[in-house]
Amino acid sequence: MTRGDLERAQPGEDPTSPRVVVVGSGIAGLTAALHAAASGCAVTVVTKDVLEHANTRFAQGGIAGVMFDDDSAAAHERDTLIAGAGLCDPDAVRVLVTEGPTRIRELIALGVAFDRAADGTYVKGLEAAHSYPRVLHAGGDATGSVIEKALVARVHASGAQIIEHAFLVNLLLRGGRVAGVDLLVDDRRRAAIEADAVVLATGGAGCLYAHTTNPSVATGDGIAAALRAGATVSDLEFFQFHPTVLADGDAFLVSEAVRGEGAVLRDEQGRRFMLDVHPDAELAPRDVVARAIAEVMAGQGGRPVLLDATGLRPTRKQTASFLAQRFPTIDAAVRARGLDWAREPVPVTTAAHYLMGGVDTDLHGRTDVPGLYAVGEVARTGVHGANRLASNSLLEGAVFGARAGDAIASDVAGAFWPAATRPAT
Ligand code: SIN
């Protein structure tokens, strides 16, 4: 699908268009909405807060994808499988890495300006467990926010109906298939929206934990609604803990990209403990690093470990200016806490970050409840196994959001769902 296809999409004009409700407004939901609209569906996007306030907006590190000639889909696939601890679904991983570059180019066409070097080439970012620096970022460490803004602008222009401050109470079911959504709008009024298909893009469930990098909207209600509707969910035990959030004040994420740039972890004696844990030290898979931090903290009375970014450039002044330019969001958060991370290591701890499990789907986001799709963090596509590779989450949202959005019109017309559960025409 080209930018032109997405721009021409004007859903809702034709009364025979399949009616699609997308619940959630992060990269997965908005991509699904745009693709469904472009294939002729009348789309309504429902979101619990305002459209922009999805978890996507907080993604710092970037989006992983094979965008450079000396990288390969085989290498990205291998890294994803290894990080996933042998529990990924290889077919889903193959789809992710082979279709990823197309989706990243689609974001670029929608106006996402990934950071470029002086020579005009995209800046290559390295994160843990990647064998190649394939992570593109925007605004330094504001990648999610830049992507979210571009998608929100496009969805507004697409003619999709948008309902904000609407909480998903339940999925409506009729004749064995999903028939719409039951919403609580503005905390006071119930509203039912009939639909031929519903796409759950409700994100994760970090707010189940006292310490999380997730915003207040990540409450797992999409998974709960899917369960009540009879959908299969799995791998809910695989909750990823991010190794580094500031241990001072709110759990503010310090991107893995900081370690990708060379920052190291130390215990309170200043010892670089990851050297004894894994050959890739601080760039070992995220679960390995998070567990090691938890062990070190347990051995030092629960006190945080230290993230040392002081040596990233030859002088303190150069380090300070590099950190401010490469990580402006984190730099501001660190300094707001009265810390100077160019001068001294800063205290960090782990926090709940990402749910690998969720609502089971096939390779087009279809769940086992006819008419119900799940994309993004709410879904269990199988791409993450037991531990998601860094920066594969935005990619998964884009790839499987597009796949679901593209599949809906023909599914509703009867090409996929069993006849007994097709909507009445
Ligand atoms: C980070 O920037 O460290 C988080 C990226 C991710 O969760 O993939």
Tab-separated table of C-alpha atoms and ligand atoms in Angstrom:
chain	number	residue	atom	x	y	z
A	1	MET	CA	0.000	0.000	0.000
A	2	THR	CA	1.388	3.409	-0.940
A	3	ARG	CA	0.973	6.777	0.703
A	4	GLY	CA	-1.496	7.571	-2.095
A	5	ASP	CA	-3.658	4.576	-1.181
A	6	LEU	CA	-3.703	5.626	2.449
A	7	GLU	CA	-4.495	9.247	1.547
A	8	ARG	CA	-7.307	8.330	-0.821
A	9	ALA	CA	-8.980	6.198	1.838
A	10	GLN	CA	-12.247	7.886	2.776
A	11	PRO	CA	-14.189	5.306	4.717
A	12	GLY	CA	-17.759	5.593	5.807
A	13	GLU	CA	-19.327	6.950	2.624
A	14	ASP	CA	-20.637	3.653	1.270
A	15	PRO	CA	-23.377	2.033	3.410
A	16	THR	CA	-22.272	-1.415	2.250
A	17	SER	CA	-18.701	-0.912	3.532
A	18	PRO	CA	-17.691	-3.400	6.217
A	19	ARG	CA	-17.937	-1.618	9.582
A	20	VAL	CA	-14.791	-1.935	11.638
A	21	VAL	CA	-14.205	-0.753	15.178
A	22	VAL	CA	-10.566	-0.438	16.230
A	23	VAL	CA	-10.122	-0.255	20.002
A	24	GLY	CA	-6.852	1.469	20.863
A	25	SER	CA	-4.794	4.169	19.208
A	26	GLY	CA	-1.134	3.166	19.279
A	27	ILE	CA	0.887	2.205	16.212
A	28	ALA	CA	-0.882	-1.153	15.810
A	29	GLY	CA	-4.412	0.204	16.064
A	30	LEU	CA	-3.877	3.260	13.895
A	31	THR	CA	-2.042	1.224	11.243
A	32	ALA	CA	-4.890	-1.300	11.217
A	33	ALA	CA	-7.388	1.574	10.949
A	34	LEU	CA	-5.591	3.158	7.988
A	35	HIS	CA	-5.205	-0.135	6.151
A	36	ALA	CA	-8.816	-1.155	6.779
A	37	ALA	CA	-9.986	2.253	5.541
A	38	ALA	CA	-7.790	1.966	2.465
A	39	SER	CA	-9.410	-1.359	1.637
A	40	GLY	CA	-12.905	0.085	1.819
A	41	CYS	CA	-13.999	-0.378	5.415
A	42	ALA	CA	-15.916	2.215	7.428
A	43	VAL	CA	-13.638	2.634	10.417
A	44	THR	CA	-14.315	3.851	13.932
A	45	VAL	CA	-11.361	4.270	16.289
A	46	VAL	CA	-12.227	4.071	19.967
A	47	THR	CA	-9.726	5.063	22.606
A	48	LYS	CA	-9.712	5.252	26.374
A	49	ASP	CA	-7.989	8.625	26.582
A	50	VAL	CA	-7.277	11.023	23.724
A	51	LEU	CA	-5.998	9.548	20.473
A	52	GLU	CA	-2.355	10.506	21.097
A	53	HIS	CA	-2.221	9.041	24.586
A	54	ALA	CA	-1.192	5.499	23.699
A	55	ASN	CA	1.832	3.588	24.936
A	56	THR	CA	3.474	4.046	21.505
A	57	ARG	CA	4.161	7.660	22.321
A	58	PHE	CA	6.548	6.642	25.123
A	59	ALA	CA	8.739	4.371	22.981
A	60	GLN	CA	12.235	5.777	23.124
A	61	GLY	CA	14.702	3.389	21.504
A	62	GLY	CA	13.209	3.156	18.043
A	63	ILE	CA	11.981	0.697	15.470
A	64	ALA	CA	14.061	-2.292	14.375
A	65	GLY	CA	14.103	-3.254	10.713
A	66	VAL	CA	16.383	-4.312	7.914
A	67	MET	CA	17.020	-0.958	6.234
A	68	PHE	CA	20.722	-1.171	5.373
A	69	ASP	CA	22.407	-3.159	2.593
A	70	ASP	CA	24.881	-4.871	4.892
A	71	ASP	CA	22.133	-6.134	7.196
A	72	SER	CA	19.824	-9.061	6.381
A	73	ALA	CA	16.402	-10.422	7.246
A	74	ALA	CA	18.123	-13.685	8.205
A	75	ALA	CA	20.209	-11.867	10.827
A	76	HIS	CA	17.194	-9.992	12.235
A	77	GLU	CA	15.258	-13.261	12.319
A	78	ARG	CA	18.091	-15.038	14.143
A	79	ASP	CA	18.441	-12.250	16.722
A	80	THR	CA	14.687	-12.271	17.370
A	81	LEU	CA	14.612	-16.038	17.820
A	82	ILE	CA	17.603	-16.053	20.175
A	83	ALA	CA	16.253	-13.202	22.317
A	84	GLY	CA	12.896	-15.026	22.466
A	85	ALA	CA	14.625	-17.912	24.285
A	86	GLY	CA	13.513	-20.576	21.808
A	87	LEU	CA	9.810	-19.867	22.285
A	88	CYS	CA	9.012	-17.687	19.253
A	89	ASP	CA	6.793	-18.860	16.419
A	90	PRO	CA	9.274	-18.955	13.506
A	91	ASP	CA	6.640	-18.266	10.823
A	92	ALA	CA	5.524	-15.116	12.602
A	93	VAL	CA	9.117	-13.967	13.043
A	94	ARG	CA	9.753	-14.490	9.316
A	95	VAL	CA	6.750	-12.300	8.486
A	96	LEU	CA	7.922	-9.632	10.948
A	97	VAL	CA	11.426	-9.292	9.569
A	98	THR	CA	10.564	-9.588	5.875
A	99	GLU	CA	7.612	-7.171	5.877
A	100	GLY	CA	9.143	-4.790	8.409
A	101	PRO	CA	11.090	-2.647	5.926
A	102	THR	CA	7.947	-2.004	3.823
A	103	ARG	CA	6.086	-0.806	6.878
A	104	ILE	CA	8.981	1.415	7.953
A	105	ARG	CA	9.023	2.980	4.461
A	106	GLU	CA	5.289	3.517	4.791
A	107	LEU	CA	5.876	5.437	8.037
A	108	ILE	CA	8.531	7.514	6.304
A	109	ALA	CA	6.037	8.258	3.512
A	110	LEU	CA	3.533	9.382	6.146
A	111	GLY	CA	6.057	11.950	7.351
A	112	VAL	CA	8.045	10.194	10.064
A	113	ALA	CA	11.501	11.774	9.881
A	114	PHE	CA	13.920	9.241	11.288
A	115	ASP	CA	17.185	10.816	12.396
A	116	ARG	CA	19.831	11.182	9.718
A	117	ALA	CA	23.565	11.711	9.875
A	118	ALA	CA	25.306	14.704	8.251
A	119	ASP	CA	25.717	12.688	5.022
A	120	GLY	CA	21.939	12.124	4.844
A	121	THR	CA	21.965	8.437	5.727
A	122	TYR	CA	19.810	7.130	8.550
A	123	VAL	CA	21.570	6.958	11.897
A	124	LYS	CA	22.044	3.344	12.956
A	125	GLY	CA	21.061	2.553	16.543
A	126	LEU	CA	22.279	-0.488	18.445
A	127	GLU	CA	20.264	-2.137	21.197
A	128	ALA	CA	20.689	-5.284	23.242
A	129	ALA	CA	20.764	-8.681	21.520
A	130	HIS	CA	20.930	-7.182	18.014
A	131	SER	CA	23.891	-8.404	15.970
A	132	TYR	CA	23.607	-5.285	13.774
A	133	PRO	CA	22.732	-1.643	14.607
A	134	ARG	CA	19.376	-1.755	12.805
A	135	VAL	CA	17.273	0.464	15.069
A	136	LEU	CA	16.029	3.701	13.472
A	137	HIS	CA	15.141	6.504	15.836
A	138	ALA	CA	13.504	9.910	15.583
A	139	GLY	CA	13.928	13.026	17.702
A	140	GLY	CA	16.863	11.243	19.380
A	141	ASP	CA	14.853	9.260	21.919
A	142	ALA	CA	11.345	10.426	20.950
A	143	THR	CA	10.665	7.826	18.248
A	144	GLY	CA	7.279	6.710	19.522
A	145	SER	CA	6.029	10.236	19.900
A	146	VAL	CA	7.089	11.184	16.360
A	147	ILE	CA	5.425	8.057	14.906
A	148	GLU	CA	2.253	8.540	16.946
A	149	LYS	CA	1.880	12.154	15.800
A	150	ALA	CA	2.231	11.183	12.131
A	151	LEU	CA	-0.316	8.373	12.433
A	152	VAL	CA	-2.799	10.470	14.406
A	153	ALA	CA	-2.644	13.218	11.782
A	154	ARG	CA	-3.260	10.694	9.018
A	155	VAL	CA	-6.151	9.022	10.841
A	156	HIS	CA	-7.792	12.407	11.447
A	157	ALA	CA	-7.468	13.132	7.722
A	158	SER	CA	-8.790	9.699	6.737
A	159	GLY	CA	-12.369	10.372	7.707
A	160	ALA	CA	-12.424	7.631	10.318
A	161	GLN	CA	-14.857	8.273	13.139
A	162	ILE	CA	-12.992	8.853	16.404
A	163	ILE	CA	-14.440	8.286	19.861
A	164	GLU	CA	-12.179	9.382	22.718
A	165	HIS	CA	-12.514	8.755	26.466
A	166	ALA	CA	-14.347	5.517	25.751
A	167	PHE	CA	-13.608	2.421	27.816
A	168	LEU	CA	-14.274	-1.028	26.358
A	169	VAL	CA	-16.737	-2.677	28.729
A	170	ASN	CA	-17.399	-5.733	26.601
A	171	LEU	CA	-17.366	-7.146	23.124
A	172	LEU	CA	-20.857	-7.684	21.692
A	173	LEU	CA	-21.441	-11.215	20.438
A	174	ARG	CA	-24.140	-12.485	18.097
A	175	GLY	CA	-24.481	-15.876	16.401
A	176	GLY	CA	-21.032	-16.943	17.531
A	177	ARG	CA	-19.191	-13.925	16.229
A	178	VAL	CA	-18.259	-10.474	17.360
A	179	ALA	CA	-20.940	-7.934	16.507
A	180	GLY	CA	-19.552	-4.732	18.029
A	181	VAL	CA	-18.481	-3.103	21.253
A	182	ASP	CA	-20.174	-1.966	24.440
A	183	LEU	CA	-18.473	1.220	25.668
A	184	LEU	CA	-18.479	3.451	28.715
A	185	VAL	CA	-18.007	6.962	27.326
A	186	ASP	CA	-16.816	9.900	29.425
A	187	ASP	CA	-17.156	7.711	32.518
A	188	ARG	CA	-20.927	8.105	32.530
A	189	ARG	CA	-22.745	7.009	29.391
A	190	ARG	CA	-22.984	3.529	27.840
A	191	ALA	CA	-22.828	3.292	24.047
A	192	ALA	CA	-23.077	0.236	21.822
A	193	ILE	CA	-21.463	0.322	18.375
A	194	GLU	CA	-22.391	-2.397	15.919
A	195	ALA	CA	-19.568	-3.684	13.735
A	196	ASP	CA	-18.716	-6.460	11.309
A	197	ALA	CA	-15.244	-6.713	12.794
A	198	VAL	CA	-13.496	-5.452	15.913
A	199	VAL	CA	-9.744	-4.972	16.148
A	200	LEU	CA	-8.359	-5.031	19.664
A	201	ALA	CA	-5.285	-2.809	19.860
A	202	THR	CA	-5.564	-2.033	23.534
A	203	GLY	CA	-1.908	-2.514	24.445
A	204	GLY	CA	-0.427	-4.191	27.471
A	205	ALA	CA	-0.977	-4.483	31.178
A	206	GLY	CA	2.025	-2.866	32.893
A	207	CYS	CA	-0.254	-1.181	35.423
A	208	LEU	CA	-0.748	-4.584	37.057
A	209	TYR	CA	2.667	-3.908	38.591
A	210	ALA	CA	3.638	-1.309	41.172
A	211	HIS	CA	6.686	-0.348	39.098
A	212	THR	CA	6.142	-0.012	35.382
A	213	THR	CA	7.332	2.028	32.425
A	214	ASN	CA	3.785	1.947	31.025
A	215	PRO	CA	1.341	4.859	31.106
A	216	SER	CA	-1.888	4.657	33.104
A	217	VAL	CA	-3.843	3.352	30.091
A	218	ALA	CA	-1.995	-0.018	30.063
A	219	THR	CA	-4.496	-1.913	32.186
A	220	GLY	CA	-5.046	-5.165	30.282
A	221	ASP	CA	-8.748	-4.595	29.682
A	222	GLY	CA	-8.562	-5.711	26.030
A	223	ILE	CA	-7.278	-9.123	27.070
A	224	ALA	CA	-10.001	-9.365	29.700
A	225	ALA	CA	-12.717	-8.511	27.158
A	226	ALA	CA	-11.307	-11.071	24.697
A	227	LEU	CA	-11.289	-13.750	27.398
A	228	ARG	CA	-14.903	-13.015	28.290
A	229	ALA	CA	-15.776	-13.335	24.593
A	230	GLY	CA	-14.206	-16.798	24.517
A	231	ALA	CA	-10.918	-16.004	22.781
A	232	THR	CA	-7.826	-18.048	23.558
A	233	VAL	CA	-5.031	-16.202	25.312
A	234	SER	CA	-1.561	-17.515	26.036
A	235	ASP	CA	1.949	-16.756	27.287
A	236	LEU	CA	0.617	-14.323	29.894
A	237	GLU	CA	3.420	-15.448	32.204
A	238	PHE	CA	5.963	-13.790	29.918
A	239	PHE	CA	6.146	-10.233	31.204
A	240	GLN	CA	9.280	-8.394	30.215
A	241	PHE	CA	11.036	-6.231	32.778
A	242	HIS	CA	13.070	-3.380	31.372
A	243	PRO	CA	16.512	-3.344	32.991
A	244	THR	CA	16.921	0.391	33.382
A	245	VAL	CA	14.435	2.872	34.783
A	246	LEU	CA	15.489	5.760	36.966
A	247	ALA	CA	15.292	4.672	40.594
A	248	ASP	CA	14.677	8.235	41.680
A	249	GLY	CA	11.022	9.321	41.545
A	250	ASP	CA	8.626	7.843	38.960
A	251	ALA	CA	9.841	4.816	36.989
A	252	PHE	CA	11.199	6.774	34.034
A	253	LEU	CA	12.588	4.596	31.243
A	254	VAL	CA	16.244	4.969	30.313
A	255	SER	CA	16.429	3.473	26.844
A	256	GLU	CA	18.500	0.417	26.099
A	257	ALA	CA	19.959	2.584	23.351
A	258	VAL	CA	21.989	4.315	26.089
A	259	ARG	CA	23.765	1.002	26.682
A	260	GLY	CA	23.893	0.585	22.906
A	261	GLU	CA	25.955	3.789	22.853
A	262	GLY	CA	28.352	2.317	25.420
A	263	ALA	CA	26.959	2.981	28.904
A	264	VAL	CA	27.691	0.222	31.430
A	265	LEU	CA	26.088	-1.129	34.599
A	266	ARG	CA	27.843	-1.141	37.966
A	267	ASP	CA	26.960	-2.384	41.416
A	268	GLU	CA	27.218	0.022	44.338
A	269	GLN	CA	30.914	-0.838	44.697
A	270	GLY	CA	31.450	0.278	41.094
A	271	ARG	CA	31.999	-3.270	39.758
A	272	ARG	CA	30.829	-3.925	36.159
A	273	PHE	CA	28.857	-7.053	37.068
A	274	MET	CA	27.450	-7.896	33.597
A	275	LEU	CA	30.939	-8.957	32.451
A	276	ASP	CA	30.556	-12.048	34.667
A	277	VAL	CA	27.016	-12.836	33.496
A	278	HIS	CA	26.984	-12.929	29.682
A	279	PRO	CA	29.501	-12.582	26.829
A	280	ASP	CA	27.523	-9.596	25.519
A	281	ALA	CA	27.600	-7.963	28.979
A	282	GLU	CA	25.189	-4.978	29.085
A	283	LEU	CA	23.920	-5.865	25.606
A	284	ALA	CA	22.791	-9.369	26.540
A	285	PRO	CA	19.081	-10.118	25.977
A	286	ARG	CA	16.884	-7.918	28.120
A	287	ASP	CA	15.634	-10.711	30.404
A	288	VAL	CA	19.205	-11.723	31.207
A	289	VAL	CA	20.208	-8.163	32.119
A	290	ALA	CA	17.050	-7.544	34.167
A	291	ARG	CA	17.519	-10.766	36.156
A	292	ALA	CA	21.173	-9.939	36.827
A	293	ILE	CA	20.201	-6.482	38.102
A	294	ALA	CA	17.554	-8.007	40.372
A	295	GLU	CA	20.163	-10.407	41.811
A	296	VAL	CA	22.709	-7.669	42.392
A	297	MET	CA	20.057	-5.496	44.042
A	298	ALA	CA	19.008	-8.385	46.288
A	299	GLY	CA	22.654	-8.745	47.347
A	300	GLN	CA	22.962	-5.061	48.212
A	301	GLY	CA	19.895	-4.697	50.386
A	302	GLY	CA	17.519	-3.812	47.527
A	303	ARG	CA	19.394	-0.648	46.623
A	304	PRO	CA	19.536	0.219	42.905
A	305	VAL	CA	22.435	-0.482	40.569
A	306	LEU	CA	24.161	2.294	38.656
A	307	LEU	CA	24.064	3.152	34.966
A	308	ASP	CA	27.357	4.730	34.010
A	309	ALA	CA	27.242	6.913	30.898
A	310	THR	CA	30.106	9.141	31.979
A	311	GLY	CA	32.617	7.646	29.550
A	312	LEU	CA	30.674	7.953	26.300
A	313	ARG	CA	32.887	10.758	25.000
A	314	PRO	CA	36.504	11.754	25.828
A	315	THR	CA	35.585	14.719	28.041
A	316	ARG	CA	32.755	15.425	30.432
A	317	LYS	CA	31.666	18.418	28.376
A	318	GLN	CA	31.521	16.339	25.183
A	319	THR	CA	29.631	13.596	27.000
A	320	ALA	CA	27.116	16.095	28.351
A	321	SER	CA	26.510	17.557	24.937
A	322	PHE	CA	26.251	14.097	23.311
A	323	LEU	CA	23.720	12.906	25.906
A	324	ALA	CA	21.612	16.050	25.532
A	325	GLN	CA	21.554	15.761	21.754
A	326	ARG	CA	21.159	11.983	21.358
A	327	PHE	CA	18.777	11.461	24.311
A	328	PRO	CA	16.991	14.788	24.863
A	329	THR	CA	13.958	13.293	26.634
A	330	ILE	CA	15.990	11.160	29.033
A	331	ASP	CA	18.494	13.949	29.586
A	332	ALA	CA	15.697	16.279	30.676
A	333	ALA	CA	14.228	13.638	33.021
A	334	VAL	CA	17.622	12.891	34.572
A	335	ARG	CA	18.404	16.565	35.094
A	336	ALA	CA	14.913	17.233	36.465
A	337	ARG	CA	15.856	14.839	39.280
A	338	GLY	CA	18.937	16.909	40.043
A	339	LEU	CA	21.300	14.305	38.550
A	340	ASP	CA	24.177	14.977	36.152
A	341	TRP	CA	24.711	11.757	34.226
A	342	ALA	CA	27.710	13.122	32.338
A	343	ARG	CA	29.490	13.494	35.684
A	344	GLU	CA	28.332	10.488	37.726
A	345	PRO	CA	26.502	7.169	37.307
A	346	VAL	CA	22.761	7.341	37.974
A	347	PRO	CA	20.695	4.865	40.053
A	348	VAL	CA	18.529	2.495	38.011
A	349	THR	CA	16.321	-0.491	38.672
A	350	THR	CA	14.068	-2.807	36.664
A	351	ALA	CA	10.361	-2.237	35.987
A	352	ALA	CA	7.516	-4.058	34.230
A	353	HIS	CA	7.650	-3.039	30.582
A	354	TYR	CA	6.048	-5.337	28.015
A	355	LEU	CA	3.643	-8.274	27.874
A	356	MET	CA	4.798	-10.873	25.353
A	357	GLY	CA	1.637	-12.958	25.738
A	358	GLY	CA	-1.896	-11.946	24.939
A	359	VAL	CA	-4.780	-12.880	22.673
A	360	ASP	CA	-3.760	-15.679	20.299
A	361	THR	CA	-3.790	-14.691	16.637
A	362	ASP	CA	-2.905	-16.096	13.277
A	363	LEU	CA	-0.562	-14.256	10.914
A	364	HIS	CA	-3.305	-11.747	9.993
A	365	GLY	CA	-4.310	-10.787	13.516
A	366	ARG	CA	-7.364	-13.065	13.500
A	367	THR	CA	-8.312	-14.527	16.867
A	368	ASP	CA	-10.348	-17.691	17.271
A	369	VAL	CA	-13.527	-15.652	17.789
A	370	PRO	CA	-14.929	-14.875	14.319
A	371	GLY	CA	-14.822	-11.150	13.581
A	372	LEU	CA	-12.326	-10.408	16.352
A	373	TYR	CA	-8.745	-9.349	15.581
A	374	ALA	CA	-5.915	-8.454	17.950
A	375	VAL	CA	-2.810	-6.462	17.048
A	376	GLY	CA	0.134	-4.988	18.924
A	377	GLU	CA	0.893	-5.704	22.562
A	378	VAL	CA	-2.571	-7.113	23.321
A	379	ALA	CA	-1.909	-9.876	20.789
A	380	ARG	CA	0.160	-12.991	21.091
A	381	THR	CA	1.383	-13.352	17.509
A	382	GLY	CA	4.338	-15.502	18.514
A	383	VAL	CA	7.026	-13.059	17.390
A	384	HIS	CA	8.386	-12.391	20.870
A	385	GLY	CA	8.574	-15.838	22.481
A	386	ALA	CA	9.571	-15.476	26.133
A	387	ASN	CA	11.503	-12.212	25.716
A	388	ARG	CA	10.959	-9.541	23.074
A	389	LEU	CA	13.965	-8.282	21.143
A	390	ALA	CA	14.473	-4.541	21.694
A	391	SER	CA	12.563	-2.269	19.316
A	392	ASN	CA	10.599	-5.122	17.744
A	393	SER	CA	7.386	-3.872	19.366
A	394	LEU	CA	6.764	-0.846	17.139
A	395	LEU	CA	7.676	-3.088	14.220
A	396	GLU	CA	5.178	-5.758	15.268
A	397	GLY	CA	2.460	-3.129	15.616
A	398	ALA	CA	3.121	-1.800	12.131
A	399	VAL	CA	3.469	-5.189	10.417
A	400	PHE	CA	0.562	-7.020	12.006
A	401	GLY	CA	-1.629	-3.909	12.224
A	402	ALA	CA	-1.306	-3.604	8.449
A	403	ARG	CA	-1.922	-7.329	7.914
A	404	ALA	CA	-5.095	-7.270	9.983
A	405	GLY	CA	-6.334	-4.047	8.361
A	406	ASP	CA	-5.714	-5.514	4.913
A	407	ALA	CA	-7.499	-8.798	5.722
A	408	ILE	CA	-10.734	-7.496	7.206
A	409	ALA	CA	-12.697	-6.505	4.092
A	410	SER	CA	-12.255	-9.872	2.399
A	411	ASP	CA	-12.721	-11.795	5.649
A	412	VAL	CA	-16.052	-10.065	6.246
A	413	ALA	CA	-17.099	-10.771	2.677
A	414	GLY	CA	-16.762	-14.436	3.484
A	415	ALA	CA	-13.370	-15.429	2.227
A	416	PHE	CA	-12.185	-16.442	5.661
A	417	TRP	CA	-14.788	-16.735	8.389
A	418	PRO	CA	-16.992	-19.834	8.286
A	419	ALA	CA	-20.337	-19.200	6.554
A	420	ALA	CA	-22.293	-19.892	9.736
A	421	THR	CA	-20.671	-16.919	11.402
A	422	ARG	CA	-20.758	-14.425	8.553
A	423	PRO	CA	-22.585	-11.203	9.332
A	424	ALA	CA	-26.059	-10.887	7.844
A	425	THR	CA	-25.979	-8.789	4.681
B	1	SIN	C1	14.086	1.106	25.076
B	1	SIN	O1	14.235	2.156	24.447
B	1	SIN	O2	14.956	0.608	25.773
B	1	SIN	C2	12.797	0.396	24.970
B	1	SIN	C3	12.664	-0.114	23.610
B	1	SIN	C4	11.814	-1.341	23.600
B	1	SIN	O3	11.115	-1.612	24.563
B	1	SIN	O4	11.912	-2.067	22.616
